[in-house]
């Protein structure tokens, strides 16, 4: 019983440490791409990039925010030239939001800058044996995430 509780406690601590480490790595990647966009604006750009055009209501549902908040985010992205709106061909009352070329470029540039920053950190802070261990751990993390 005591061994079981200790193992559960250790697993919980491992989970907390892993979450902290992932958050810190993501923060490093984001720092390489801070160009004045809010996290919610970046999230919308990424959604549109991966899923394609959508309505504000669909984006709000995916991002789990109020439609009014999504509309404000979309307005800011539109003003910056990252997205455009057009009438839905099947329902003229709805507006479809899509990335502009500038929006696609921004998503790509942010992604590349984040990867570049992370590669620099790997080269600067980890030895080759540590990088090999990390490569092995990535497979485990993917297996963990896939369920």
CSV table of N, CA and C in Angstrom, one decimal:
chain,number,residue,atom,x,y,z
A,1,UNK,N,0.8,-1.2,0.0
A,1,UNK,CA,0.0,0.0,0.0
A,1,UNK,C,0.9,1.3,0.0
A,2,UNK,N,1.9,1.3,0.9
A,2,UNK,CA,2.8,2.5,0.9
A,2,UNK,C,3.6,2.6,-0.4
A,3,UNK,N,4.0,1.5,-0.9
A,3,UNK,CA,4.7,1.5,-2.2
A,3,UNK,C,3.8,2.1,-3.3
A,4,UNK,N,2.5,1.6,-3.3
A,4,UNK,CA,1.6,2.1,-4.3
A,4,UNK,C,1.4,3.6,-4.2
A,5,UNK,N,1.2,4.1,-3.0
A,5,UNK,CA,1.0,5.5,-2.8
A,5,UNK,C,2.3,6.3,-3.2
A,6,UNK,N,3.5,5.8,-2.9
A,6,UNK,CA,4.7,6.5,-3.3
A,6,UNK,C,4.8,6.5,-4.8
A,7,UNK,N,4.5,5.4,-5.4
A,7,UNK,CA,4.5,5.4,-6.9
A,7,UNK,C,3.5,6.4,-7.5
A,8,UNK,N,2.3,6.5,-6.9
A,8,UNK,CA,1.3,7.4,-7.4
A,8,UNK,C,1.8,8.9,-7.2
A,9,UNK,N,2.4,9.1,-6.1
A,9,UNK,CA,3.0,10.5,-5.8
A,9,UNK,C,4.1,10.8,-6.8
A,10,UNK,N,5.0,9.8,-7.1
A,10,UNK,CA,6.1,10.1,-8.0
A,10,UNK,C,5.5,10.3,-9.4
A,11,UNK,N,4.5,9.6,-9.8
A,11,UNK,CA,3.9,9.8,-11.1
A,11,UNK,C,3.3,11.2,-11.2
A,12,UNK,N,2.6,11.6,-10.1
A,12,UNK,CA,2.0,12.9,-10.1
A,12,UNK,C,3.1,14.0,-10.2
A,13,UNK,N,4.2,13.8,-9.5
A,13,UNK,CA,5.3,14.8,-9.6
A,13,UNK,C,5.9,14.8,-11.0
A,14,UNK,N,6.0,13.6,-11.6
A,14,UNK,CA,6.5,13.5,-13.0
A,14,UNK,C,5.6,14.3,-13.9
A,15,UNK,N,4.3,14.1,-13.8
A,15,UNK,CA,3.3,14.8,-14.6
A,15,UNK,C,3.4,16.3,-14.4
A,16,UNK,N,3.6,16.8,-13.2
A,16,UNK,CA,3.7,18.2,-13.0
A,16,UNK,C,5.0,18.7,-13.6
A,17,UNK,N,6.1,18.0,-13.4
A,17,UNK,CA,7.4,18.4,-14.0
A,17,UNK,C,7.3,18.5,-15.5
A,18,UNK,N,6.7,17.5,-16.1
A,18,UNK,CA,6.6,17.4,-17.6
A,18,UNK,C,5.8,18.6,-18.1
A,19,UNK,N,4.7,18.9,-17.4
A,19,UNK,CA,3.8,20.0,-17.8
A,19,UNK,C,4.6,21.3,-17.7
A,20,UNK,N,5.3,21.5,-16.6
A,20,UNK,CA,6.2,22.7,-16.5
A,20,UNK,C,7.2,22.8,-17.6
A,21,UNK,N,7.9,21.7,-17.9
A,21,UNK,CA,8.9,21.7,-18.9
A,21,UNK,C,8.3,22.1,-20.3
A,22,UNK,N,7.2,21.5,-20.6
A,22,UNK,CA,6.6,21.8,-21.9
A,22,UNK,C,6.2,23.2,-22.0
A,23,UNK,N,5.6,23.8,-20.9
A,23,UNK,CA,5.2,25.2,-20.9
A,23,UNK,C,6.4,26.1,-21.1
A,24,UNK,N,7.6,25.8,-20.4
A,24,UNK,CA,8.8,26.6,-20.6
A,24,UNK,C,9.3,26.5,-22.0
A,25,UNK,N,9.3,25.3,-22.6
A,25,UNK,CA,9.8,25.2,-24.0
A,25,UNK,C,8.9,26.0,-24.9
A,26,UNK,N,7.6,25.9,-24.8
A,26,UNK,CA,6.6,26.7,-25.6
A,26,UNK,C,6.9,28.2,-25.4
A,27,UNK,N,7.1,28.6,-24.2
A,27,UNK,CA,7.4,30.0,-23.9
A,27,UNK,C,8.6,30.5,-24.7
A,28,UNK,N,9.7,29.6,-24.7
A,28,UNK,CA,10.9,30.0,-25.4
A,28,UNK,C,10.6,30.1,-26.9
A,29,UNK,N,9.8,29.2,-27.5
A,29,UNK,CA,9.4,29.3,-28.9
A,29,UNK,C,8.6,30.5,-29.2
A,30,UNK,N,7.7,30.9,-28.3
A,30,UNK,CA,6.8,32.1,-28.5
A,30,UNK,C,7.7,33.3,-28.4
A,31,UNK,N,8.7,33.3,-27.6
A,31,UNK,CA,9.5,34.5,-27.4
A,31,UNK,C,10.2,34.9,-28.7
A,32,UNK,N,10.5,33.9,-29.5
A,32,UNK,CA,11.2,34.1,-30.8
A,32,UNK,C,10.3,34.7,-31.8
A,33,UNK,N,9.0,34.7,-31.5
A,33,UNK,CA,8.0,35.2,-32.5
A,33,UNK,C,7.1,36.3,-32.0
A,34,UNK,N,7.5,37.0,-31.0
A,34,UNK,CA,6.6,38.0,-30.4
A,34,UNK,C,6.6,39.2,-31.3
A,35,UNK,N,5.6,39.4,-32.1
A,35,UNK,CA,5.5,40.5,-33.1
A,35,UNK,C,4.2,41.3,-32.9
A,36,UNK,N,3.8,41.4,-31.6
A,36,UNK,CA,2.6,42.2,-31.3
A,36,UNK,C,1.3,41.5,-31.4
A,37,UNK,N,1.2,40.2,-31.7
A,37,UNK,CA,0.0,39.5,-31.7
A,37,UNK,C,-0.3,38.9,-30.4
A,38,UNK,N,-1.6,38.9,-30.0
A,38,UNK,CA,-2.0,38.3,-28.7
A,38,UNK,C,-2.0,36.8,-28.9
A,39,UNK,N,-2.1,36.1,-27.8
A,39,UNK,CA,-2.2,34.6,-27.9
A,39,UNK,C,-3.4,34.2,-28.6
A,40,UNK,N,-4.5,34.9,-28.3
A,40,UNK,CA,-5.8,34.5,-28.9
A,40,UNK,C,-5.8,34.8,-30.5
A,41,UNK,N,-5.1,35.9,-30.9
A,41,UNK,CA,-5.0,36.2,-32.3
A,41,UNK,C,-4.1,35.1,-33.0
A,42,UNK,N,-3.0,34.7,-32.3
A,42,UNK,CA,-2.2,33.6,-32.9
A,42,UNK,C,-3.0,32.3,-33.0
A,43,UNK,N,-3.8,32.0,-32.0
A,43,UNK,CA,-4.6,30.8,-32.0
A,43,UNK,C,-5.6,30.8,-33.1
A,44,UNK,N,-6.2,31.9,-33.4
A,44,UNK,CA,-7.1,32.0,-34.5
A,44,UNK,C,-6.4,31.8,-35.9
A,45,UNK,N,-5.2,32.5,-36.0
A,45,UNK,CA,-4.5,32.3,-37.2
A,45,UNK,C,-4.1,30.8,-37.5
A,46,UNK,N,-3.7,30.2,-36.4
A,46,UNK,CA,-3.3,28.8,-36.5
A,46,UNK,C,-4.5,27.9,-36.8
A,47,UNK,N,-5.6,28.2,-36.2
A,47,UNK,CA,-6.9,27.4,-36.6
A,47,UNK,C,-7.2,27.6,-38.0
A,48,UNK,N,-7.2,28.8,-38.5
A,48,UNK,CA,-7.5,29.0,-39.9
A,48,UNK,C,-6.5,28.4,-40.8
A,49,UNK,N,-5.3,28.3,-40.4
A,49,UNK,CA,-4.2,27.7,-41.2
A,49,UNK,C,-4.4,26.2,-41.3
A,50,UNK,N,-4.7,25.6,-40.2
A,50,UNK,CA,-4.8,24.1,-40.1
A,50,UNK,C,-6.2,23.6,-40.6
A,51,UNK,N,-7.3,24.3,-40.3
A,51,UNK,CA,-8.6,23.9,-40.6
A,51,UNK,C,-9.3,24.5,-41.8
A,52,UNK,N,-8.7,25.6,-42.2
A,52,UNK,CA,-9.3,26.3,-43.4
A,52,UNK,C,-10.3,27.4,-42.9
A,53,UNK,N,-10.9,28.0,-43.9
A,53,UNK,CA,-11.9,29.1,-43.5
A,53,UNK,C,-13.0,28.6,-42.6
A,54,UNK,N,-13.5,29.5,-41.8
A,54,UNK,CA,-14.5,29.2,-40.8
A,54,UNK,C,-15.3,30.5,-40.4
A,55,UNK,N,-16.4,30.3,-39.8
A,55,UNK,CA,-17.2,31.4,-39.3
A,55,UNK,C,-16.6,31.8,-37.9
A,56,UNK,N,-17.0,32.9,-37.4
A,56,UNK,CA,-16.6,33.4,-36.1
A,56,UNK,C,-17.1,32.4,-35.0
A,57,UNK,N,-18.4,32.0,-35.2
A,57,UNK,CA,-19.0,31.1,-34.3
A,57,UNK,C,-18.2,29.8,-34.2
A,58,UNK,N,-17.8,29.2,-35.3
A,58,UNK,CA,-17.1,28.0,-35.4
A,58,UNK,C,-15.7,28.2,-34.6
A,59,UNK,N,-15.0,29.3,-34.9
A,59,UNK,CA,-13.8,29.6,-34.3
A,59,UNK,C,-13.9,29.7,-32.8
A,60,UNK,N,-15.0,30.4,-32.4
A,60,UNK,CA,-15.3,30.6,-30.9
A,60,UNK,C,-15.5,29.2,-30.2
A,61,UNK,N,-16.2,28.4,-30.9
A,61,UNK,CA,-16.5,27.0,-30.3
A,61,UNK,C,-15.2,26.3,-30.2
A,62,UNK,N,-14.3,26.3,-31.2
A,62,UNK,CA,-13.1,25.5,-31.1
A,62,UNK,C,-12.1,26.1,-30.1
A,63,UNK,N,-12.1,27.4,-29.9
A,63,UNK,CA,-11.2,28.1,-29.0
A,63,UNK,C,-11.9,28.2,-27.6
A,64,UNK,N,-13.1,27.8,-27.5
A,64,UNK,CA,-13.9,27.8,-26.2
A,64,UNK,C,-13.9,29.2,-25.6
A,65,UNK,N,-14.3,30.2,-26.5
A,65,UNK,CA,-14.5,31.5,-26.0
A,65,UNK,C,-15.8,32.0,-26.5
A,66,UNK,N,-16.3,33.1,-25.9
A,66,UNK,CA,-17.6,33.7,-26.3
A,66,UNK,C,-17.5,34.2,-27.8
A,67,UNK,N,-18.6,34.1,-28.5
A,67,UNK,CA,-18.5,34.6,-29.9
A,67,UNK,C,-18.2,36.1,-30.0
A,68,UNK,N,-18.6,36.9,-29.0
A,68,UNK,CA,-18.3,38.3,-29.0
A,68,UNK,C,-16.8,38.6,-28.9
A,69,UNK,N,-16.1,37.8,-28.1
A,69,UNK,CA,-14.7,37.9,-28.0
A,69,UNK,C,-14.0,37.5,-29.3
A,70,UNK,N,-14.5,36.5,-29.9
A,70,UNK,CA,-13.9,36.0,-31.2
A,70,UNK,C,-14.1,37.1,-32.2
A,71,UNK,N,-15.3,37.7,-32.3
A,71,UNK,CA,-15.5,38.8,-33.3
A,71,UNK,C,-14.5,39.9,-33.1
A,72,UNK,N,-14.2,40.3,-31.8
A,72,UNK,CA,-13.2,41.3,-31.6
A,72,UNK,C,-11.9,40.9,-32.1
A,73,UNK,N,-11.5,39.7,-31.8
A,73,UNK,CA,-10.2,39.1,-32.3
A,73,UNK,C,-10.1,39.2,-33.8
A,74,UNK,N,-11.2,38.7,-34.5
A,74,UNK,CA,-11.3,38.7,-35.9
A,74,UNK,C,-11.2,40.1,-36.5
A,75,UNK,N,-11.8,41.1,-35.8
A,75,UNK,CA,-11.7,42.5,-36.3
A,75,UNK,C,-10.3,43.0,-36.2
A,76,UNK,N,-9.6,42.7,-35.2
A,76,UNK,CA,-8.2,43.1,-35.0
A,76,UNK,C,-7.3,42.4,-36.1
A,77,UNK,N,-7.5,41.2,-36.3
A,77,UNK,CA,-6.8,40.5,-37.4
A,77,UNK,C,-7.1,41.0,-38.8
A,78,UNK,N,-8.3,41.4,-39.0
A,78,UNK,CA,-8.7,41.9,-40.3
A,78,UNK,C,-8.1,43.3,-40.5
A,79,UNK,N,-8.1,44.1,-39.4
A,79,UNK,CA,-7.5,45.4,-39.5
A,79,UNK,C,-6.0,45.4,-39.8
A,80,UNK,N,-5.4,44.3,-39.3
A,80,UNK,CA,-3.9,44.1,-39.5
A,80,UNK,C,-3.6,43.5,-40.9
A,81,UNK,N,-4.7,43.0,-41.6
A,81,UNK,CA,-4.5,42.4,-42.9
A,81,UNK,C,-4.2,40.9,-42.9
A,82,UNK,N,-4.5,40.3,-41.8
A,82,UNK,CA,-4.2,38.8,-41.7
A,82,UNK,C,-5.3,37.9,-42.1
A,83,UNK,N,-6.6,38.5,-42.0
A,83,UNK,CA,-7.7,37.7,-42.4
A,83,UNK,C,-8.6,38.6,-43.2
A,84,UNK,N,-9.5,37.9,-44.0
A,84,UNK,CA,-10.5,38.6,-44.7
A,84,UNK,C,-11.9,37.9,-44.5
A,85,UNK,N,-12.9,38.6,-44.7
A,85,UNK,CA,-14.3,38.0,-44.5
A,85,UNK,C,-15.0,38.1,-45.9
A,86,UNK,N,-15.8,37.1,-46.1
A,86,UNK,CA,-16.6,37.0,-47.3
A,86,UNK,C,-18.0,36.4,-46.9
A,87,UNK,N,-19.0,36.6,-47.7
A,87,UNK,CA,-20.3,36.0,-47.5
A,87,UNK,C,-20.2,34.5,-47.7
A,88,UNK,N,-20.9,33.8,-46.9
A,88,UNK,CA,-21.0,32.4,-47.1
A,88,UNK,C,-21.9,32.1,-48.4
A,89,UNK,N,-21.4,31.4,-49.3
A,89,UNK,CA,-22.2,31.2,-50.6
A,89,UNK,C,-23.5,30.5,-50.3
A,90,UNK,N,-23.6,29.7,-49.3
A,90,UNK,CA,-24.9,29.0,-49.0
A,90,UNK,C,-25.8,29.7,-48.0
A,91,UNK,N,-25.3,30.7,-47.3
A,91,UNK,CA,-26.1,31.4,-46.4
A,91,UNK,C,-25.5,32.8,-46.3
A,92,UNK,N,-26.1,33.8,-47.0
A,92,UNK,CA,-25.6,35.1,-47.1
A,92,UNK,C,-25.6,35.9,-45.7
A,93,UNK,N,-26.2,35.4,-44.7
A,93,UNK,CA,-26.2,36.0,-43.4
A,93,UNK,C,-24.9,35.7,-42.6
A,94,UNK,N,-24.2,34.6,-43.0
A,94,UNK,CA,-23.0,34.2,-42.3
A,94,UNK,C,-21.8,34.8,-43.1
A,95,UNK,N,-20.8,35.1,-42.3
A,95,UNK,CA,-19.5,35.6,-42.8
A,95,UNK,C,-18.4,34.5,-42.6
A,96,UNK,N,-17.7,34.2,-43.7
A,96,UNK,CA,-16.6,33.2,-43.7
A,96,UNK,C,-15.3,34.0,-43.5
A,97,UNK,N,-14.5,33.5,-42.6
A,97,UNK,CA,-13.2,34.2,-42.3
A,97,UNK,C,-12.1,33.3,-42.8
A,98,UNK,N,-11.2,33.9,-43.6
A,98,UNK,CA,-10.1,33.1,-44.2
A,98,UNK,C,-8.8,33.9,-44.0
A,99,UNK,N,-7.7,33.2,-44.0
A,99,UNK,CA,-6.4,33.8,-44.0
A,99,UNK,C,-6.1,34.5,-45.3
A,100,UNK,N,-5.5,35.7,-45.2
A,100,UNK,CA,-5.0,36.3,-46.4
A,100,UNK,C,-3.6,35.8,-46.6
A,101,UNK,N,-3.0,36.1,-47.7
A,101,UNK,CA,-1.6,35.7,-48.0
A,101,UNK,C,-0.7,36.2,-46.9
A,102,UNK,N,-0.9,37.4,-46.4
A,102,UNK,CA,-0.1,37.9,-45.3
A,102,UNK,C,-0.3,37.1,-44.0
A,103,UNK,N,-1.5,36.7,-43.8
A,103,UNK,CA,-1.8,35.8,-42.6
A,103,UNK,C,-1.1,34.5,-42.7
A,104,UNK,N,-1.1,33.9,-43.9
A,104,UNK,CA,-0.4,32.6,-44.1
A,104,UNK,C,1.1,32.8,-43.9
A,105,UNK,N,1.6,33.8,-44.4
A,105,UNK,CA,3.0,34.1,-44.3
A,105,UNK,C,3.4,34.3,-42.8
A,106,UNK,N,2.5,35.0,-42.1
A,106,UNK,CA,2.8,35.2,-40.7
A,106,UNK,C,2.8,33.9,-39.9
A,107,UNK,N,1.8,33.1,-40.1
A,107,UNK,CA,1.8,31.8,-39.5
A,107,UNK,C,3.1,31.0,-39.8
A,108,UNK,N,3.4,30.9,-41.0
A,108,UNK,CA,4.6,30.2,-41.4
A,108,UNK,C,5.9,30.8,-40.8
A,109,UNK,N,6.0,32.1,-40.8
A,109,UNK,CA,7.2,32.7,-40.3
A,109,UNK,C,7.3,32.5,-38.8
A,110,UNK,N,6.2,32.6,-38.1
A,110,UNK,CA,6.1,32.4,-36.6
A,110,UNK,C,6.5,30.9,-36.3
A,111,UNK,N,6.0,30.0,-37.1
A,111,UNK,CA,6.3,28.6,-36.8
A,111,UNK,C,7.8,28.4,-37.1
A,112,UNK,N,8.3,28.9,-38.2
A,112,UNK,CA,9.8,28.7,-38.5
A,112,UNK,C,10.7,29.4,-37.4
A,113,UNK,N,10.3,30.5,-37.0
A,113,UNK,CA,11.1,31.2,-36.0
A,113,UNK,C,11.1,30.5,-34.7
A,114,UNK,N,10.0,29.9,-34.3
A,114,UNK,CA,9.9,29.1,-33.1
A,114,UNK,C,10.8,27.8,-33.2
A,115,UNK,N,10.7,27.1,-34.3
A,115,UNK,CA,11.6,25.9,-34.6
A,115,UNK,C,13.0,26.3,-34.5
A,116,UNK,N,13.4,27.4,-35.2
A,116,UNK,CA,14.8,27.9,-35.2
A,116,UNK,C,15.3,28.2,-33.8
A,117,UNK,N,14.4,28.9,-33.0
A,117,UNK,CA,14.8,29.2,-31.7
A,117,UNK,C,15.1,27.9,-30.9
A,118,UNK,N,14.2,27.0,-31.0
A,118,UNK,CA,14.3,25.7,-30.3
A,118,UNK,C,15.6,25.0,-30.7
A,119,UNK,N,15.8,25.0,-32.0
A,119,UNK,CA,17.1,24.3,-32.5
A,119,UNK,C,18.3,25.0,-31.9
A,120,UNK,N,18.3,26.3,-31.8
A,120,UNK,CA,19.4,27.0,-31.2
A,120,UNK,C,19.6,26.6,-29.8
A,121,UNK,N,18.5,26.5,-29.1
A,121,UNK,CA,18.6,26.1,-27.6
A,121,UNK,C,19.1,24.7,-27.5
A,122,UNK,N,18.7,23.8,-28.4
A,122,UNK,CA,19.2,22.4,-28.3
A,122,UNK,C,20.7,22.4,-28.5
A,123,UNK,N,21.2,23.2,-29.5
A,123,UNK,CA,22.6,23.2,-29.8
A,123,UNK,C,23.4,23.8,-28.7
A,124,UNK,N,22.9,24.9,-28.1
A,124,UNK,CA,23.6,25.7,-27.1
A,124,UNK,C,23.6,25.0,-25.7
A,125,UNK,N,22.5,24.3,-25.4
A,125,UNK,CA,22.3,23.9,-24.0
A,125,UNK,C,22.4,22.4,-23.7
A,126,UNK,N,22.4,21.6,-24.8
A,126,UNK,CA,22.4,20.2,-24.6
A,126,UNK,C,23.6,19.6,-25.4
A,127,UNK,N,24.2,18.6,-24.7
A,127,UNK,CA,25.3,17.9,-25.4
A,127,UNK,C,24.7,16.9,-26.4
A,128,UNK,N,25.5,16.3,-27.3
A,128,UNK,CA,25.0,15.3,-28.2
A,128,UNK,C,24.3,14.1,-27.5
A,129,UNK,N,24.9,13.6,-26.5
A,129,UNK,CA,24.2,12.5,-25.8
A,129,UNK,C,22.9,12.9,-25.2
A,130,UNK,N,22.8,14.1,-24.7
A,130,UNK,CA,21.5,14.6,-24.2
A,130,UNK,C,20.5,14.8,-25.3
A,131,UNK,N,21.0,15.3,-26.5
A,131,UNK,CA,20.0,15.4,-27.6
A,131,UNK,C,19.5,14.0,-28.1
A,132,UNK,N,20.4,13.0,-28.0
A,132,UNK,CA,20.0,11.7,-28.4
A,132,UNK,C,18.9,11.2,-27.4
A,133,UNK,N,19.1,11.4,-26.1
A,133,UNK,CA,18.2,11.0,-25.1
A,133,UNK,C,16.8,11.8,-25.3
A,134,UNK,N,16.9,13.0,-25.7
A,134,UNK,CA,15.7,13.8,-26.0
A,134,UNK,C,15.0,13.2,-27.2
A,135,UNK,N,15.7,12.8,-28.2
A,135,UNK,CA,15.1,12.2,-29.4
A,135,UNK,C,14.3,10.9,-29.0
A,136,UNK,N,14.9,10.2,-28.1
A,136,UNK,CA,14.2,8.9,-27.7
A,136,UNK,C,13.0,9.3,-26.9
A,137,UNK,N,13.1,10.3,-26.0
A,137,UNK,CA,12.0,10.7,-25.2
A,137,UNK,C,10.8,11.2,-26.0
A,138,UNK,N,11.1,11.8,-27.2
A,138,UNK,CA,10.0,12.4,-28.0
A,138,UNK,C,9.1,11.2,-28.5
A,139,UNK,N,9.7,10.1,-28.8
A,139,UNK,CA,8.9,9.0,-29.2
A,139,UNK,C,8.0,8.5,-28.1
A,140,UNK,N,8.5,8.6,-26.9
A,140,UNK,CA,7.6,8.2,-25.7
A,140,UNK,C,6.5,9.2,-25.5
A,141,UNK,N,6.8,10.5,-25.7
A,141,UNK,CA,5.8,11.5,-25.5
A,141,UNK,C,4.7,11.4,-26.6
A,142,UNK,N,5.1,11.1,-27.8
A,142,UNK,CA,4.1,10.9,-28.8
A,142,UNK,C,3.2,9.7,-28.5
A,143,UNK,N,3.8,8.6,-28.0
A,143,UNK,CA,3.0,7.5,-27.7
A,143,UNK,C,2.1,7.8,-26.5
A,144,UNK,N,2.6,8.6,-25.6
A,144,UNK,CA,1.7,9.0,-24.4
A,144,UNK,C,0.5,9.8,-24.9
A,145,UNK,N,0.8,10.7,-25.8
A,145,UNK,CA,-0.2,11.6,-26.3
A,145,UNK,C,-1.2,10.9,-27.2
A,146,UNK,N,-0.8,9.9,-28.0
A,146,UNK,CA,-1.7,9.3,-28.9
A,146,UNK,C,-2.7,8.3,-28.1
A,147,UNK,N,-2.4,8.0,-26.9
A,147,UNK,CA,-3.3,7.2,-26.1
A,147,UNK,C,-3.3,5.7,-26.6
